[in-house]
Amino acid sequence: MFRRILIANRGEVAARVARTCAHLGIETVAVASTADKGQAWLSAVDRVVVIGPPRASESYLDADALIEVGRHTGCAAVHPGWGFLSENEHFAARCEQAGLTFIGPSSTHMRTMGDKSLARATMGALGMPLIPGSKEPVANVEQARVVAEEVGYPVLLKAVAGGGGRGMRAVDTPEQLASAFEEASAEATASFGDGRMYLERRIVGGRHVEVQILADAYGNVVHLGERECSLQRRHQKVLEEAPAPGLSVEERARILPIVTDVVRRSGYRNAGTVEMLVDQSGKAYFMEMNTRLQVEHPVSEAITGLDLVEWQLRVAANEPLGFSQDDISVQGHAIECRINAEDPDNGFRPSPGLVTALRLPEGEGIRVDTALASGDRISPHYDSMVAKIIVHGKDRDDAIARMREALAGTTVEGVITNVGLHQRILDWEAFTSGNYDTTSLESEFMKEA
Amino acid sequence: MSNALKIDAGLGSPTVGTFMPRLDLGAALVEGQVVGTLRKAGKTLTLRVPPGCAGVAIEIVPAGSWVEYGAVLVVAGEGGGAVAFTAQSAPDEADVPEGVQVIRADTDGTVYLRPDPASAAFAEPGSEVSANATLALVEVMKTFSPVRAPRAGKLIRVCVDEATSVEAGAPLFWLE
């Protein structure tokens, strides 16, 4: 196992990684921008290096600076967390060249999965069910039109380099295609420096269900069940749960072994998530694979009792998975609410500033992941995460009841948060019945926006 | 090539790495002069004196020091008839004349005084602005919101530089 690692991230995920490292006796070096100096989470690591100014491009995204710190402080490996450089294959390759183990998959797998069109082709060839669509990127509107006629409208245009909904457009009729293509491609060029597009049939009323994977260097691959992340606003997940109410027993039994098998045959290693779209008939299709730890990983940890960061570290250190699929059993039901400093009544405008009081729930079946303490500032430079509240109950109703209690015991003063929105979601019939899709939250709670 | 940081005490490191000075004690600090090199992830950056500095080097970090961002590389002292590193003084609240309204940031964020880097500023000192005119943009987590004039008037002071990080309540403009 590694003696010391660099955490190439900040905030909540840095605190999360540090916690498991402390448990395993691994020393941690954290980096901080000047905006983060003195924040509570930095007290949980063994050493802090001030790396740059608040702007992420000159601090948490400065690959040279991160590698320099990792080498100077004698780290053996780098944990990239999520966001920032976690899916940047060039950073992964440079870490390896500098003698630092990148805690994640190979840079080759990151490149394949980062190119959404290539990921589709690769996973499809290995047997993953695909939404009908283009087999390779479409170069222009004419090519897009040919594929759209083949698969049938409505279609979804997506950026090859896409993420977070940027460079994506729904197209209902042939008349809309040309302008949608130009807009989406321009947006993709601006956001990712890559304007290439691909196209799929648009599944209306679909559900976002994703499978958590763990793979070692010896071909052992297991899944930790699935998560449902259909409650989103502007493609940002708000509340996640596991198991997924949107996946039938039969479809679960069909699709999870396919996913595990495809990932095994792709040669992938470390933790990863296969995101799928489930259509109204209940069938699951491949959307994309995320080659990193996910924000919502705690719900999978809750229902399986496994520590995903621990296994990321062990697998990266060439240890075999100490268990097989048969050893993993899903227990009960887990829900995660992302508490963000934002104003749901004002277009979800971010609400950074000083957190003057912070009271977070505790108790049996309640877990809180946070990097903050009273008196910390939520910086305008980074994401607006206050905390993630995760509950684990014996079944879904029990988990919902626990989450109601947990939210009632949550106080955040000084900034506006979405705690009230989460409380309304828990009392909303579509949620309590489990009968919701990726459009439900916006149509119920963002009517005026 | 990179500029050293202008900090209170003198010159600071603009990133992390191993510093090798190329400056003698007592040397005058003038814009563009080489301060030293910084070795970072196998690359060598040459550091220069940024604009707006004056004074002489009275202390220099030993060769081979590994430095963090903002660490002092050179301590500057008075010399050559110039006072080193006088920080631009922020407008004093007590100086606000009668009849002048201070427009403040309503959130933490980064203030931009122009719509994009290629364009002119929304308003400059002396500009007559109409009620509700956009004076600046405040960026919070990649979301931009306008700062608007609460009423018509003459902008007599711009209290921040382009791309300054501010906290909620920080003065941005004086409106007469």
XYZ file of C-alpha atoms in Angstrom:
625
model
C 0.000 0.000 0.000
C 1.069 3.613 -0.554
C 2.841 5.363 2.331
C 1.790 8.877 1.293
C -0.520 10.276 -1.401
C -1.355 13.655 -2.878
C -5.004 14.700 -2.922
C -5.278 16.749 -6.117
C -8.602 18.325 -5.254
C -10.360 20.425 -2.627
C -13.344 20.603 -0.350
C -15.655 17.736 0.310
C -13.958 15.104 -1.856
C -10.549 15.970 -0.403
C -12.000 15.455 3.074
C -13.594 12.187 1.938
C -10.326 10.775 0.579
C -8.381 11.945 3.647
C -10.805 10.104 5.934
C -10.173 6.730 4.331
C -6.427 7.382 4.153
C -6.340 8.104 7.891
C -8.193 4.847 8.490
C -5.669 2.909 6.378
C -2.623 4.682 7.848
C -1.744 6.487 4.605
C -0.278 9.991 4.982
C -1.955 12.740 2.970
C -0.701 15.902 1.293
C -3.374 18.383 0.265
C -3.137 21.418 -1.991
C -5.018 24.652 -1.386
C -5.573 27.846 -3.321
C -5.288 31.077 -1.354
C -9.120 31.178 -1.276
C -9.175 27.903 0.683
C -6.408 28.632 3.223
C -7.586 27.840 6.741
C -10.747 25.945 5.703
C -11.808 23.185 8.080
C -11.088 20.244 5.774
C -7.391 21.115 5.580
C -6.981 20.214 9.245
C -7.704 16.570 8.348
C -4.560 16.102 6.229
C -0.911 15.709 7.220
C 0.456 18.552 5.102
C -1.019 21.451 3.135
C 0.780 23.180 0.267
C -0.518 26.513 -1.016
C -0.523 25.986 -4.734
C -1.917 29.107 -6.380
C -4.488 31.896 -6.479
C -8.272 31.281 -6.269
C -8.728 30.869 -10.023
C -8.859 27.086 -10.629
C -6.810 27.264 -13.840
C -3.872 28.566 -11.775
C -4.376 26.237 -8.808
C -6.463 23.030 -8.824
C -6.177 22.699 -12.624
C -2.423 23.421 -12.779
C -1.101 19.938 -13.625
C 2.558 21.021 -13.404
C 2.057 22.464 -9.945
C 0.269 19.331 -8.718
C 2.998 17.048 -10.054
C 5.709 19.283 -8.593
C 4.045 19.148 -5.163
C 3.524 15.370 -5.390
C 7.177 14.765 -6.194
C 8.629 17.291 -3.773
C 6.587 15.920 -0.847
C 7.492 12.302 -1.574
C 4.037 11.078 -2.545
C 3.692 7.693 -4.225
C 0.274 8.311 -5.797
C -2.292 10.977 -6.684
C -6.023 10.816 -5.947
C -7.812 13.167 -8.384
C -11.222 13.218 -6.644
C -14.013 14.338 -8.983
C -14.249 17.397 -11.234
C -11.036 19.354 -11.941
C -8.452 16.977 -13.514
C -10.143 13.700 -12.528
C -11.104 12.811 -16.108
C -8.120 14.407 -17.841
C -6.129 11.645 -19.525
C -3.140 13.941 -20.096
C -2.862 14.589 -16.375
C -3.081 10.846 -15.642
C -0.342 10.122 -18.180
C 1.890 12.878 -16.823
C 1.496 11.600 -13.256
C 2.613 8.147 -14.372
C 5.589 9.621 -16.289
C 6.596 11.500 -13.139
C 6.526 8.260 -11.143
C 3.249 9.022 -9.360
C 0.553 6.338 -9.532
C -2.710 7.870 -10.777
C -5.524 6.460 -8.622
C -7.949 5.695 -11.419
C -8.037 3.857 -14.733
C -5.332 4.033 -17.407
C -5.088 7.186 -19.498
C -6.110 5.084 -22.519
C -9.415 4.123 -20.903
C -9.950 7.728 -19.829
C -9.457 8.917 -23.405
C -11.846 6.311 -24.846
C -14.596 7.076 -22.328
C -13.996 10.849 -22.519
C -14.821 10.761 -26.246
C -18.552 10.075 -25.914
C -18.906 8.856 -29.497
C -15.914 6.502 -29.230
C -17.162 5.277 -25.824
C -20.504 4.408 -27.426
C -18.852 2.534 -30.282
C -16.431 0.708 -27.966
C -19.013 -0.359 -25.388
C -21.537 -1.257 -28.107
C -18.992 -3.517 -29.804
C -18.443 -5.281 -26.456
C -22.157 -5.996 -26.085
C -23.670 -3.014 -24.234
C -27.172 -2.101 -25.451
C -27.083 1.257 -27.270
C -29.779 3.827 -28.020
C -30.121 3.855 -31.834
C -27.930 6.633 -33.242
C -24.782 7.597 -35.105
C -21.948 5.068 -35.149
C -19.332 7.804 -35.411
C -19.314 11.599 -35.065
C -21.414 13.472 -37.635
C -19.364 16.095 -39.439
C -22.138 18.471 -40.505
C -25.877 19.111 -40.638
C -26.335 16.965 -43.773
C -24.779 13.911 -42.126
C -26.819 14.555 -38.979
C -29.976 14.692 -41.104
C -29.242 11.292 -42.679
C -28.779 9.639 -39.260
C -31.835 11.415 -37.803
C -34.013 10.080 -40.638
C -32.676 6.576 -39.960
C -33.311 6.533 -36.198
C -36.464 8.686 -36.301
C -37.375 11.939 -34.522
C -37.227 13.160 -31.817
C -33.421 13.003 -31.593
C -30.798 14.266 -29.182
C -27.668 16.003 -30.470
C -24.702 15.568 -28.131
C -21.132 16.848 -28.050
C -18.449 14.188 -28.438
C -16.506 15.890 -25.645
C -19.697 16.645 -23.719
C -20.666 16.759 -20.081
C -23.071 18.579 -17.794
C -25.588 19.112 -20.597
C -23.373 21.546 -22.500
C -23.373 21.089 -26.272
C -26.604 19.103 -26.065
C -29.875 19.883 -27.891
C -33.191 18.055 -28.205
C -34.557 18.125 -31.758
C -38.235 17.250 -32.237
C -38.649 17.924 -35.970
C -36.424 17.997 -39.096
C -36.964 21.794 -39.356
C -35.179 22.354 -36.020
C -32.127 20.279 -36.887
C -29.935 22.823 -38.701
C -30.114 25.588 -36.104
C -29.834 23.125 -33.192
C -26.732 21.572 -34.759
C -25.032 24.958 -35.230
C -25.862 26.085 -31.695
C -24.822 22.867 -29.983
C -21.611 22.577 -31.965
C -20.683 26.207 -31.222
C -21.411 25.662 -27.529
C -19.288 22.488 -27.517
C -16.419 24.334 -29.205
C -16.629 27.099 -26.609
C -16.900 24.717 -23.636
C -14.578 21.873 -24.621
C -12.559 23.151 -27.601
C -14.113 20.331 -29.638
C -17.231 20.970 -31.733
C -17.750 17.394 -32.964
C -21.287 16.075 -32.488
C -23.073 12.732 -32.434
C -26.732 11.931 -32.366
C -29.119 9.473 -30.698
C -32.844 8.860 -30.724
C -34.276 10.929 -27.876
C -35.867 8.862 -25.146
C -38.698 10.916 -23.663
C -39.532 10.285 -20.017
C -36.365 8.264 -19.444
C -34.745 7.533 -16.123
C -31.076 7.969 -15.226
C -29.814 4.756 -13.636
C -26.097 4.095 -13.159
C -24.071 1.063 -12.143
C -21.112 1.315 -9.754
C -18.180 -0.821 -10.853
C -14.963 -1.887 -9.122
C -12.246 -3.600 -11.148
C -8.752 -4.771 -10.156
C -5.614 -5.360 -12.225
C -6.307 -9.102 -12.452
C -9.574 -9.102 -14.388
C -11.835 -9.245 -11.330
C -14.825 -6.957 -11.845
C -17.809 -6.529 -9.546
C -20.776 -4.179 -9.456
C -22.099 -2.568 -6.271
C -25.643 -2.403 -7.557
C -27.196 0.614 -9.220
C -28.155 4.143 -8.261
C -31.042 6.216 -9.509
C -30.143 9.830 -10.295
C -33.201 10.929 -12.269
C -33.928 13.916 -10.034
C -31.927 16.569 -11.842
C -32.140 20.197 -12.724
C -30.242 21.415 -15.777
C -28.457 18.033 -15.895
C -27.166 18.464 -12.332
C -28.112 15.676 -9.938
C -30.040 16.844 -6.867
C -31.032 13.680 -4.985
C -29.875 10.109 -5.577
C -31.039 6.772 -4.222
C -30.123 3.088 -4.311
C -31.520 0.673 -5.315
C -33.214 2.440 -8.242
C -37.017 2.520 -8.177
C -36.807 2.936 -11.970
C -35.215 -0.446 -12.612
C -37.437 -3.551 -12.542
C -36.258 -6.769 -10.892
C -36.107 -8.456 -14.320
C -34.178 -5.634 -16.017
C -31.770 -5.453 -13.082
C -31.091 -9.195 -13.385
C -30.533 -8.786 -17.147
C -28.447 -5.612 -17.331
C -26.057 -5.729 -14.343
C -24.224 -8.877 -15.516
C -23.952 -7.371 -19.017
C -22.399 -4.194 -17.608
C -19.929 -6.145 -15.450
C -18.989 -8.385 -18.361
C -18.460 -5.489 -20.785
C -16.293 -3.625 -18.280
C -14.237 -6.787 -17.671
C -13.667 -7.289 -21.384
C -12.725 -3.624 -21.869
C -9.749 -4.144 -19.534
C -10.853 -1.297 -17.275
C -9.503 -1.063 -13.753
C -10.306 0.951 -10.615
C -13.737 2.424 -9.759
C -16.049 3.561 -12.522
C -19.693 4.253 -13.216
C -21.704 3.149 -16.227
C -24.548 5.616 -16.738
C -27.653 4.257 -18.430
C -30.960 5.613 -19.629
C -34.001 3.458 -18.910
C -36.866 3.991 -21.371
C -40.584 3.910 -20.552
C -40.767 0.212 -21.361
C -38.126 -0.363 -18.662
C -35.206 -1.232 -20.941
C -31.746 0.115 -20.079
C -29.335 1.584 -22.647
C -25.712 2.743 -22.312
C -25.243 6.515 -22.001
C -21.635 6.983 -20.911
C -18.996 5.805 -18.479
C -17.467 8.040 -15.823
C -13.891 7.039 -15.074
C -13.710 8.368 -11.512
C -15.334 8.352 -8.105
C -18.816 9.915 -8.264
C -20.259 12.531 -5.928
C -23.142 10.152 -5.115
C -20.914 7.135 -4.292
C -21.987 7.092 -0.601
C -25.405 5.591 -1.418
C -23.636 2.565 -2.920
C -21.358 2.359 0.120
C -24.413 2.455 2.387
C -26.198 -0.480 0.738
C -23.081 -2.660 0.308
C -21.000 -1.750 3.371
C -17.908 -1.286 1.157
C -15.580 1.745 1.196
C -15.089 2.736 -2.452
C -12.111 5.003 -1.755
C -10.389 2.170 0.128
C -10.800 -0.118 -2.868
C -9.679 2.595 -5.285
C -6.466 2.834 -3.261
C -5.987 -0.933 -2.929
C -6.598 -1.613 -6.616
C -4.247 1.221 -7.614
C -1.609 -0.381 -5.359
C -2.072 -3.630 -7.336
C -3.950 -5.488 -4.617
C -6.632 -7.887 -5.877
C -10.264 -7.329 -4.919
C -10.692 -9.386 -1.792
C -14.198 -10.539 -2.713
C -16.346 -11.707 -5.600
C -19.787 -10.652 -6.817
C -21.394 -13.361 -4.662
C -19.896 -11.780 -1.543
C -21.667 -8.475 -2.169
C -25.218 -8.210 -0.927
C -27.417 -5.165 -1.152
C -28.947 -4.276 2.225
C -31.861 -1.872 2.619
C -32.213 1.457 0.841
C -30.101 4.625 0.796
C -30.841 8.237 -0.217
C -28.483 11.168 -0.658
C -29.517 14.826 -0.644
C -26.998 17.317 -2.019
C -27.210 20.447 0.111
C -25.987 23.352 -1.993
C -25.648 27.058 -1.275
C -28.103 28.181 -3.934
C -31.510 29.776 -4.080
C -34.181 27.460 -5.565
C -36.682 30.333 -5.603
C -34.378 32.557 -7.612
C -33.341 30.401 -10.567
C -30.915 28.412 -8.374
C -28.611 31.395 -8.199
C -25.438 30.446 -6.258
C -25.297 31.901 -2.759
C -21.660 31.960 -1.651
C -20.508 33.672 1.538
C -19.786 33.148 5.187
C -21.489 30.182 6.868
C -22.257 31.738 10.228
C -23.849 28.636 11.746
C -23.857 25.041 10.590
C -25.711 22.264 12.389
C -25.744 18.907 10.650
C -27.754 15.843 11.612
C -26.328 12.780 13.295
C -27.694 9.457 14.408
C -28.114 5.873 13.396
C -28.305 5.396 9.635
C -27.269 9.006 8.953
C -23.984 9.972 7.309
C -22.890 13.498 6.492
C -20.046 14.234 4.076
C -18.908 17.827 4.279
C -15.784 19.952 4.168
C -17.256 22.885 6.034
C -17.577 24.100 9.586
C -19.241 27.172 11.064
C -17.155 30.209 10.198
C -15.933 28.842 6.836
C -16.663 30.670 3.604
C -18.293 29.087 0.592
C -16.076 30.487 -2.103
C -17.568 31.994 -5.261
C -14.721 30.381 -7.191
C -15.796 26.754 -6.821
C -18.927 24.614 -6.520
C -21.574 25.509 -3.989
C -21.623 22.230 -2.036
C -22.401 22.630 1.664
C -22.819 18.960 2.571
C -24.212 15.667 1.399
C -26.656 13.996 3.744
C -26.915 10.244 3.245
C -29.396 8.018 5.065
C -29.670 4.246 5.118
C -32.915 2.530 6.090
C -34.259 -0.995 6.088
C -36.426 -0.149 3.070
C -37.313 2.895 0.941
C -40.057 4.188 3.243
C -37.749 3.882 6.230
C -34.994 5.760 4.361
C -37.419 8.549 3.395
C -38.558 8.882 7.025
C -34.953 9.089 8.205
C -34.129 11.721 5.601
C -37.093 13.839 6.760
C -35.681 13.722 10.294
C -32.153 14.403 9.083
C -33.229 17.492 7.119
C -35.258 18.736 10.087
C -32.021 18.584 12.076
C -30.074 20.600 9.517
C -29.416 24.316 10.009
C -27.289 26.410 7.692
C -27.104 30.132 8.407
C -25.410 32.888 6.448
C -26.098 31.471 2.999
C -29.286 30.413 1.207
C -29.565 26.658 0.653
C -31.813 24.129 -1.048
C -32.739 22.279 2.176
C -36.355 23.413 1.750
C -36.459 22.081 -1.809
C -35.300 18.670 -0.578
C -38.041 18.703 2.061
C -40.639 19.452 -0.625
C -39.258 16.630 -2.791
C -39.634 14.144 0.085
C -43.320 15.050 0.413
C -44.005 15.032 -3.324
C -46.220 12.192 -4.535
C -44.064 11.509 -7.619
C -41.089 10.929 -5.351
C -42.791 8.940 -2.603
C -44.328 6.642 -5.218
C -40.956 6.302 -6.977
C -42.657 7.307 -10.188
C -40.437 10.077 -11.573
C -38.120 10.644 -14.547
C -35.327 13.026 -15.559
C -37.784 15.812 -16.422
C -40.009 15.574 -13.315
C -38.087 17.817 -10.959
C -37.814 20.729 -13.385
C -41.464 20.540 -14.417
C -42.667 20.411 -10.798
C -40.319 22.870 -9.078
C -38.970 25.171 -11.794
C -42.162 26.195 -13.557
C -41.420 29.895 -13.405
C -37.687 29.593 -14.183
C 8.545 33.449 -18.629
C 6.465 34.639 -15.749
C 6.196 37.619 -13.469
C 6.933 37.325 -9.777
C 4.037 38.314 -7.527
C 3.983 41.757 -6.020
C 3.362 41.168 -2.313
C 3.502 43.436 0.726
C 7.076 42.567 1.648
C 8.511 42.436 -1.844
C 8.323 39.760 -4.507
C 6.507 36.443 -4.063
C 6.522 33.158 -5.912
C 3.838 32.914 -8.641
C 3.619 29.108 -8.246
C 5.373 26.155 -6.576
C 8.899 24.956 -7.312
C 12.613 25.239 -6.589
C 13.937 28.810 -6.704
C 17.367 29.866 -8.014
C 17.999 33.614 -7.609
C 19.656 35.583 -10.394
C 19.751 38.864 -8.503
C 22.286 40.377 -6.096
C 21.559 41.957 -2.751
C 21.140 45.687 -3.182
C 20.028 45.358 -6.808
C 17.351 47.812 -7.863
C 13.998 46.186 -8.668
C 12.823 47.492 -12.001
C 10.096 46.174 -14.219
C 11.159 43.329 -16.489
C 14.383 42.556 -14.638
C 15.109 38.840 -14.094
C 14.643 37.822 -10.443
C 15.573 34.177 -10.828
C 14.289 30.859 -12.075
C 11.744 28.438 -10.735
C 12.033 24.719 -11.509
C 8.535 23.170 -11.643
C 7.698 19.621 -12.817
C 10.807 19.446 -15.018
C 10.257 22.878 -16.572
C 12.142 26.089 -15.835
C 10.289 29.378 -15.476
C 12.166 32.657 -15.604
C 10.710 35.140 -13.130
C 10.756 38.857 -13.754
C 9.933 41.946 -11.717
C 6.296 42.864 -12.415
C 5.134 46.396 -13.254
C 4.606 48.882 -10.465
C 7.586 47.917 -8.303
C 10.344 50.086 -6.917
C 13.092 49.707 -4.332
C 16.072 47.419 -3.814
C 16.540 43.775 -2.846
C 17.498 43.645 0.826
C 16.916 39.913 1.382
C 16.869 37.017 -1.076
C 15.734 33.448 -0.423
C 18.683 30.977 -0.545
C 19.346 29.204 -3.838
C 17.592 25.837 -4.080
C 14.723 26.738 -1.730
C 11.477 24.923 -2.498
C 8.690 27.465 -2.315
C 4.893 27.473 -2.228
C 2.689 29.953 -4.064
C 3.032 33.429 -2.548
C 6.200 32.610 -0.561
C 8.570 35.579 -0.229
C 11.439 35.345 -2.736
C 12.864 38.828 -2.353
C 12.321 41.313 0.457
C 12.318 44.840 -0.926
C 13.566 47.917 0.853
C 13.722 51.601 0.096
C 16.372 52.712 -2.319
C 17.040 54.740 -5.409
C 14.801 57.478 -4.079
C 11.719 55.261 -4.248
C 9.583 53.704 -1.553
C 9.078 50.036 -2.183
C 5.735 48.478 -2.798
C 3.272 51.087 -1.692
C 0.013 49.253 -2.008
C -2.732 51.184 -3.745
C -4.851 52.448 -0.883
C -8.489 51.451 -0.959
C -10.947 54.349 -0.991
C -11.702 55.253 2.599
C -15.346 54.891 3.554
C -15.113 58.039 5.658
C -14.202 60.010 2.542
C -17.519 59.357 0.788
C -18.865 62.877 0.049
C -22.409 63.826 0.866
C -24.844 62.967 -1.902
C -22.684 60.114 -3.135
C -24.130 56.621 -3.068
C -21.781 53.660 -2.696
C -22.800 50.732 -4.899
C -21.751 47.480 -3.267
C -21.383 43.851 -4.277
C -24.483 41.929 -3.232
C -22.611 38.608 -3.206
C -19.079 37.193 -2.980
C -17.656 36.884 -6.481
C -15.324 38.152 -9.158
C -16.074 41.580 -10.593
C -15.724 42.224 -14.312
C -15.909 45.817 -15.521
C -16.294 44.953 -19.220
C -18.657 42.567 -21.030
C -15.706 40.628 -22.508
C -11.943 41.167 -22.610
C -12.069 42.777 -26.066
C -14.740 45.356 -25.219
C -14.691 48.739 -23.529
C -15.677 49.051 -19.882
C -19.394 49.358 -19.097
C -18.653 52.660 -17.392
C -15.624 54.690 -16.347
C -15.026 57.365 -13.741
C -16.930 60.426 -15.004
C -19.505 58.407 -16.988
C -23.103 59.588 -16.808
C -25.177 56.454 -16.279
C -28.922 55.942 -16.508
C -31.006 54.128 -13.912
C -30.711 50.363 -14.255
C -27.639 50.588 -16.535
C -25.253 47.654 -16.204
C -22.044 48.798 -14.503
C -20.276 45.474 -14.021
C -20.766 41.722 -13.972
C -20.204 39.584 -10.889
C -19.231 36.004 -11.573
C -20.139 33.336 -9.047
C -19.358 29.747 -10.002
C -19.512 30.561 -13.723
C -22.865 32.353 -13.372
C -22.738 36.048 -14.256
C -25.117 38.588 -12.740
C -25.179 42.296 -13.588
C -24.500 45.088 -11.112
C -26.978 47.834 -12.059
C -27.141 51.523 -11.322
C -29.861 52.069 -8.676
C -30.607 55.498 -10.206
C -29.273 57.877 -12.870
C -26.142 59.772 -11.971
C -22.462 60.361 -12.513
C -19.983 57.623 -11.652
C -17.212 59.376 -9.765
C -15.146 56.393 -8.634
C -14.512 52.794 -9.618
C -13.262 51.073 -6.456
C -12.070 47.772 -7.954
C -9.776 46.613 -10.730
C -10.872 44.286 -13.523
C -11.345 40.669 -12.325
C -11.050 41.520 -8.609
C -12.367 38.975 -6.102
C -14.712 40.685 -3.676
C -16.816 39.737 -0.682
C -20.471 40.692 -0.340
C -20.745 44.317 0.743
C -17.481 45.429 -0.844
C -17.719 48.918 -2.418
C -17.656 48.784 -6.222
C -18.641 52.281 -7.405
C -19.370 55.754 -6.126
C -22.430 57.269 -7.789
C -23.097 60.989 -7.518
